[in-house]
Each structure stands twice: as C-alpha cells, then as structure tokens.
C-alpha cells in the first residue's frame, strides 16, 4: 500500500519538477506521520524515506524511543512550538520549521548546545493562519537567527488556507518565494498532499506530505 502510494507521489514530484525545469534532488520529501504510530514510520523508513515531519512534541516524544535505530533519519517539527516545549523539541528534532518569534528562538538557543537547523514559519493569510510571523516581523527575526551561534537558518515555511483545489495556494507560495529571495534564504517548505505540485512549480525545496502517503488520519 505504502509502496504504491510512494511510487505515485514520487512520479508526481518528478513530473512537476520537470514541468518547472527543476531537479528532483533539490526537493526533499518529508513524510508527515502525525497521528500515525511508530511502526508506520519504520515502514516508511524501510521504503527509503528519511525525512519525517511531526506536529506535536508530546506525540513524538512517545514514538521516538521506539525508533532509535533508524540511522540517518531526520526529524522535522512542522507544528507550532509552544515555549514550554522548546527544551524537548531541541532534544527530539534536528529541524524546527516553525520558529515564529524571537522569544522562541532565544529559548531554543539557550536550551541546546547542539546546532539546530531551522526555518521561520510565515503567516501570509492574516485571517486563517493561527501561527507564523507576519511579513513585517520577518526582517528582525531573520537578523536574530543569523546572529545565533546554534540555530542555522535555512529558509521559510508556510501553510496556505487549505483547499482541495491547489490553485488558490499558488499566490501564497509565490509570495513566500519572493520573501525568501529578498532575504537570500535558499529553503522553502511549502506544499502538502493537496497542493505539492503547485508548490514545486513555485520553488518548494521541502514538501510535507501525509495523506497522499499514509491515507486519512484519525480525527481525534
Ligand atoms: C498535517 C500537515 C501536513 C501534511 O498534510 P497532508 O494534507 O496530510 O499531506 C503538512 N504540513 C503541516 C504543517 C501539517 O500540519
């Protein structure tokens, strides 16, 4: 089942990259495994997936002890990071994609001696997105992260309002790309099961895919 879905997703990634004149190697597929048990992550690993996205620090804290042997696996926090979870997050994840304030960045920095790869979550749709910094807050946050000895800023992440049709996401992706280019940031985490091809066309370097690989999640 996963094999089939993965083949299909990889085929769609290749086709979108080709349309956009981009190389597949420049696009990292992050398997979003929130609400799925550790066995599903292990199965995905055995199918060759190496990047995993989790939304909740607490949930991944439960699963991580079952997965100490997945050599080379890279874990990304893609959900909102609360300030009381920064210490745990810095222990569990190599990447934190959802930095959205200097306060969170400072806490993370104080709580880890090990380098962390990070992105800034940007809120481009004021009414709908709950988290992320607005475009106004971006320059000072970029400056703060660039001055950090432990946090390595790679780029920007965003989540447009969800819709089945991918086209409404395109202007958000385009805007994120403009912001990243304006600040000399190479990484763009954008695109999910419903809109990853459009994200690739607009320059995504990291796409975050759950449903298209693992099927629907339990609504808990
Ligand atoms: C759940 C989630 C995804 C994956 O969504 P799918 O529609 O299942 O592919 C990607 N990014 C974030 C931030 C998420 O919360």
Tab-separated table of C-alpha atoms and ligand atoms in Angstrom:
chain	number	residue	atom	x	y	z
A	1	UNK	CA	0.000	0.000	0.000
A	2	UNK	CA	2.691	2.483	1.013
A	3	UNK	CA	4.852	1.283	-1.857
A	4	UNK	CA	2.144	2.133	-4.368
A	5	UNK	CA	1.365	5.497	-2.862
A	6	UNK	CA	5.036	6.396	-2.603
A	7	UNK	CA	5.642	5.446	-6.243
A	8	UNK	CA	2.735	7.614	-7.239
A	9	UNK	CA	3.840	10.605	-5.162
A	10	UNK	CA	7.407	10.296	-6.458
A	11	UNK	CA	6.106	10.165	-10.027
A	12	UNK	CA	4.091	13.316	-9.448
A	13	UNK	CA	7.118	15.047	-7.900
A	14	UNK	CA	9.228	14.125	-10.928
A	15	UNK	CA	6.597	15.368	-13.356
A	16	UNK	CA	6.137	18.671	-11.506
A	17	UNK	CA	9.908	19.181	-11.281
A	18	UNK	CA	10.248	18.513	-14.975
A	19	UNK	CA	7.490	20.995	-15.830
A	20	UNK	CA	9.262	23.588	-13.734
A	21	UNK	CA	12.717	22.817	-15.130
A	22	UNK	CA	13.925	21.780	-11.678
A	23	UNK	CA	15.913	18.814	-10.379
A	24	UNK	CA	14.243	16.251	-8.097
A	25	UNK	CA	17.355	16.201	-5.896
A	26	UNK	CA	16.557	19.768	-4.911
A	27	UNK	CA	13.200	18.724	-3.458
A	28	UNK	CA	13.071	16.946	-0.104
A	29	UNK	CA	10.023	14.798	0.540
A	30	UNK	CA	9.056	14.985	4.204
A	31	UNK	CA	6.735	12.182	5.280
A	32	UNK	CA	4.238	13.677	7.716
A	33	UNK	CA	3.482	10.990	10.284
A	34	UNK	CA	1.434	12.830	12.891
A	35	UNK	CA	-1.265	10.623	14.434
A	36	UNK	CA	0.344	7.507	12.969
A	37	UNK	CA	2.217	5.071	15.212
A	38	UNK	CA	5.963	4.442	15.206
A	39	UNK	CA	5.506	1.265	13.116
A	40	UNK	CA	4.246	3.374	10.240
A	41	UNK	CA	7.396	5.486	10.458
A	42	UNK	CA	9.551	2.370	10.499
A	43	UNK	CA	7.727	1.026	7.452
A	44	UNK	CA	8.255	4.332	5.661
A	45	UNK	CA	11.939	4.196	6.565
A	46	UNK	CA	12.176	0.699	5.136
A	47	UNK	CA	10.693	2.054	1.930
A	48	UNK	CA	13.545	4.526	1.744
A	49	UNK	CA	12.020	7.633	3.312
A	50	UNK	CA	14.452	9.532	5.541
A	51	UNK	CA	12.709	12.795	6.410
A	52	UNK	CA	9.806	12.779	8.830
A	53	UNK	CA	7.521	15.605	9.879
A	54	UNK	CA	5.745	15.632	13.217
A	55	UNK	CA	3.354	18.262	14.551
A	56	UNK	CA	3.285	17.637	18.263
A	57	UNK	CA	6.337	17.483	20.522
A	58	UNK	CA	4.492	15.316	23.027
A	59	UNK	CA	3.338	12.815	20.440
A	60	UNK	CA	6.816	12.397	19.008
A	61	UNK	CA	8.253	12.069	22.492
A	62	UNK	CA	6.165	8.900	22.809
A	63	UNK	CA	7.235	7.474	19.461
A	64	UNK	CA	10.925	8.406	19.390
A	65	UNK	CA	12.064	5.729	21.913
A	66	UNK	CA	10.739	3.072	19.524
A	67	UNK	CA	12.883	4.404	16.687
A	68	UNK	CA	16.447	4.769	17.949
A	69	UNK	CA	17.849	2.543	15.196
A	70	UNK	CA	16.678	4.473	12.127
A	71	UNK	CA	20.149	5.537	11.044
A	72	UNK	CA	20.169	8.723	9.025
A	73	UNK	CA	16.539	9.570	9.734
A	74	UNK	CA	15.900	13.295	10.042
A	75	UNK	CA	13.015	14.552	12.158
A	76	UNK	CA	11.361	17.891	11.463
A	77	UNK	CA	8.993	19.698	13.794
A	78	UNK	CA	6.355	21.190	11.499
A	79	UNK	CA	3.681	22.067	14.082
A	80	UNK	CA	3.511	25.120	16.307
A	81	UNK	CA	6.153	25.214	19.016
A	82	UNK	CA	4.998	26.357	22.446
A	83	UNK	CA	7.566	27.994	24.686
A	84	UNK	CA	7.205	25.336	27.378
A	85	UNK	CA	8.179	22.646	24.843
A	86	UNK	CA	11.376	24.175	23.458
A	87	UNK	CA	13.746	22.055	25.551
A	88	UNK	CA	12.112	18.793	24.480
A	89	UNK	CA	11.855	19.935	20.890
A	90	UNK	CA	15.573	20.722	20.774
A	91	UNK	CA	16.316	17.205	22.044
A	92	UNK	CA	13.989	15.350	19.704
A	93	UNK	CA	14.207	17.171	16.392
A	94	UNK	CA	17.073	18.086	14.073
A	95	UNK	CA	14.943	20.593	12.205
A	96	UNK	CA	12.447	23.076	13.587
A	97	UNK	CA	10.426	24.632	10.790
A	98	UNK	CA	8.065	26.705	12.873
A	99	UNK	CA	10.098	29.426	14.556
A	100	UNK	CA	7.779	32.420	14.652
A	101	UNK	CA	9.160	34.753	17.286
A	102	UNK	CA	12.480	35.967	18.628
A	103	UNK	CA	11.302	34.773	22.038
A	104	UNK	CA	11.025	31.156	20.881
A	105	UNK	CA	14.345	31.419	19.059
A	106	UNK	CA	16.079	32.685	22.192
A	107	UNK	CA	14.619	29.935	24.345
A	108	UNK	CA	15.696	27.250	21.889
A	109	UNK	CA	19.148	28.702	21.691
A	110	UNK	CA	19.503	28.741	25.462
A	111	UNK	CA	18.411	25.160	25.722
A	112	UNK	CA	20.661	23.466	23.247
A	113	UNK	CA	24.388	23.396	22.689
A	114	UNK	CA	23.951	21.311	19.564
A	115	UNK	CA	23.273	23.091	16.266
A	116	UNK	CA	19.658	23.029	15.108
A	117	UNK	CA	18.501	23.561	11.550
A	118	UNK	CA	15.577	25.938	11.466
A	119	UNK	CA	13.055	27.695	9.291
A	120	UNK	CA	10.746	30.580	10.027
A	121	UNK	CA	7.013	29.981	9.749
A	122	UNK	CA	5.433	32.856	7.884
A	123	UNK	CA	1.775	33.750	8.102
A	124	UNK	CA	0.586	35.043	4.753
A	125	UNK	CA	-3.171	34.862	5.288
A	126	UNK	CA	-3.988	37.022	8.312
A	127	UNK	CA	-7.480	35.653	8.970
A	128	UNK	CA	-6.840	31.964	8.596
A	129	UNK	CA	-3.380	31.086	9.838
A	130	UNK	CA	-3.073	30.812	13.583
A	131	UNK	CA	0.699	30.796	13.761
A	132	UNK	CA	3.659	32.270	11.996
A	133	UNK	CA	5.191	35.694	11.834
A	134	UNK	CA	3.729	38.305	9.517
A	135	UNK	CA	5.882	39.672	6.693
A	136	UNK	CA	6.577	42.749	8.887
A	137	UNK	CA	8.084	40.654	11.646
A	138	UNK	CA	10.319	38.768	9.278
A	139	UNK	CA	13.385	41.038	8.904
A	140	UNK	CA	14.143	41.369	12.636
A	141	UNK	CA	13.593	37.650	13.180
A	142	UNK	CA	15.936	36.792	10.314
A	143	UNK	CA	18.568	39.103	11.803
A	144	UNK	CA	18.182	37.492	15.221
A	145	UNK	CA	18.559	33.990	13.795
A	146	UNK	CA	21.526	34.921	11.656
A	147	UNK	CA	23.264	36.153	14.789
A	148	UNK	CA	22.638	32.885	16.612
A	149	UNK	CA	25.591	30.604	17.306
A	150	UNK	CA	23.477	27.422	17.368
A	151	UNK	CA	20.407	27.973	15.188
A	152	UNK	CA	21.118	27.647	11.482
A	153	UNK	CA	18.508	29.457	9.445
A	154	UNK	CA	17.790	27.828	6.085
A	155	UNK	CA	14.556	29.337	4.898
A	156	UNK	CA	10.839	29.900	5.243
A	157	UNK	CA	7.828	27.677	5.777
A	158	UNK	CA	4.156	28.411	5.214
A	159	UNK	CA	0.756	26.792	5.174
A	160	UNK	CA	-1.888	28.476	2.989
A	161	UNK	CA	-5.594	28.097	3.769
A	162	UNK	CA	-6.483	24.524	2.889
A	163	UNK	CA	-8.468	23.810	-0.248
A	164	UNK	CA	-8.838	20.710	-2.387
A	165	UNK	CA	-8.062	22.757	-5.489
A	166	UNK	CA	-4.324	23.543	-5.441
A	167	UNK	CA	-4.508	26.760	-7.466
A	168	UNK	CA	-5.615	29.042	-4.598
A	169	UNK	CA	-2.320	28.106	-2.857
A	170	UNK	CA	-0.188	29.372	-5.722
A	171	UNK	CA	-0.141	33.085	-4.799
A	172	UNK	CA	0.910	32.199	-1.234
A	173	UNK	CA	3.755	30.018	-2.491
A	174	UNK	CA	4.841	32.714	-4.884
A	175	UNK	CA	4.839	35.284	-2.105
A	176	UNK	CA	6.912	33.021	0.160
A	177	UNK	CA	9.449	32.554	-2.618
A	178	UNK	CA	9.675	36.331	-3.109
A	179	UNK	CA	10.267	36.862	0.596
A	180	UNK	CA	12.924	34.137	0.725
A	181	UNK	CA	14.691	35.538	-2.332
A	182	UNK	CA	14.580	39.055	-0.910
A	183	UNK	CA	16.421	37.802	2.175
A	184	UNK	CA	18.794	35.418	0.445
A	185	UNK	CA	17.258	32.304	2.007
A	186	UNK	CA	17.515	29.110	-0.077
A	187	UNK	CA	14.946	26.781	1.559
A	188	UNK	CA	11.177	26.881	1.069
A	189	UNK	CA	8.979	24.437	2.970
A	190	UNK	CA	5.618	24.551	1.247
A	191	UNK	CA	3.149	22.149	-0.306
A	192	UNK	CA	1.107	19.313	1.191
A	193	UNK	CA	-0.891	16.423	-0.281
A	194	UNK	CA	-3.410	18.751	-1.899
A	195	UNK	CA	-1.039	21.257	-3.454
A	196	UNK	CA	2.550	19.960	-3.602
A	197	UNK	CA	2.821	20.029	-7.377
A	198	UNK	CA	1.932	23.713	-7.473
A	199	UNK	CA	4.431	24.261	-4.621
A	200	UNK	CA	7.161	22.566	-6.664
A	201	UNK	CA	6.322	24.747	-9.648
A	202	UNK	CA	6.718	27.778	-7.389
A	203	UNK	CA	10.064	26.698	-5.970
A	204	UNK	CA	9.455	24.438	-2.934
A	205	UNK	CA	12.588	22.726	-1.624
A	206	UNK	CA	10.756	20.819	1.129
A	207	UNK	CA	7.282	19.376	0.636
A	208	UNK	CA	5.357	17.961	3.599
A	209	UNK	CA	3.139	15.035	2.689
A	210	UNK	CA	0.940	12.958	4.951
A	211	UNK	CA	-2.372	11.843	3.474
A	212	UNK	CA	-1.083	11.058	-0.025
A	213	UNK	CA	1.391	8.586	1.526
A	214	UNK	CA	-0.423	7.171	4.529
A	215	UNK	CA	-4.113	7.731	3.855
A	216	UNK	CA	-6.530	9.687	6.034
A	217	UNK	CA	-5.622	10.357	9.663
A	218	UNK	CA	-7.848	9.556	12.598
A	219	UNK	CA	-9.732	12.643	13.624
A	220	UNK	CA	-9.078	12.538	17.331
B	1	LIG	C1	-0.599	17.702	8.606
B	1	LIG	C2	0.361	18.633	7.966
B	1	LIG	C3	0.919	18.353	6.715
B	1	LIG	C4	0.516	17.173	5.861
B	1	LIG	O1	-0.773	17.340	5.394
B	1	LIG	P1	-1.426	16.308	4.338
B	1	LIG	O2	-2.555	17.061	3.787
B	1	LIG	O3	-1.841	15.102	5.126
B	1	LIG	O4	-0.390	15.977	3.342
B	1	LIG	C5	1.871	19.224	6.233
B	1	LIG	N1	2.266	20.305	6.927
B	1	LIG	C6	1.756	20.607	8.130
B	1	LIG	C7	2.227	21.813	8.836
B	1	LIG	C8	0.781	19.792	8.679
B	1	LIG	O5	0.259	20.114	9.860
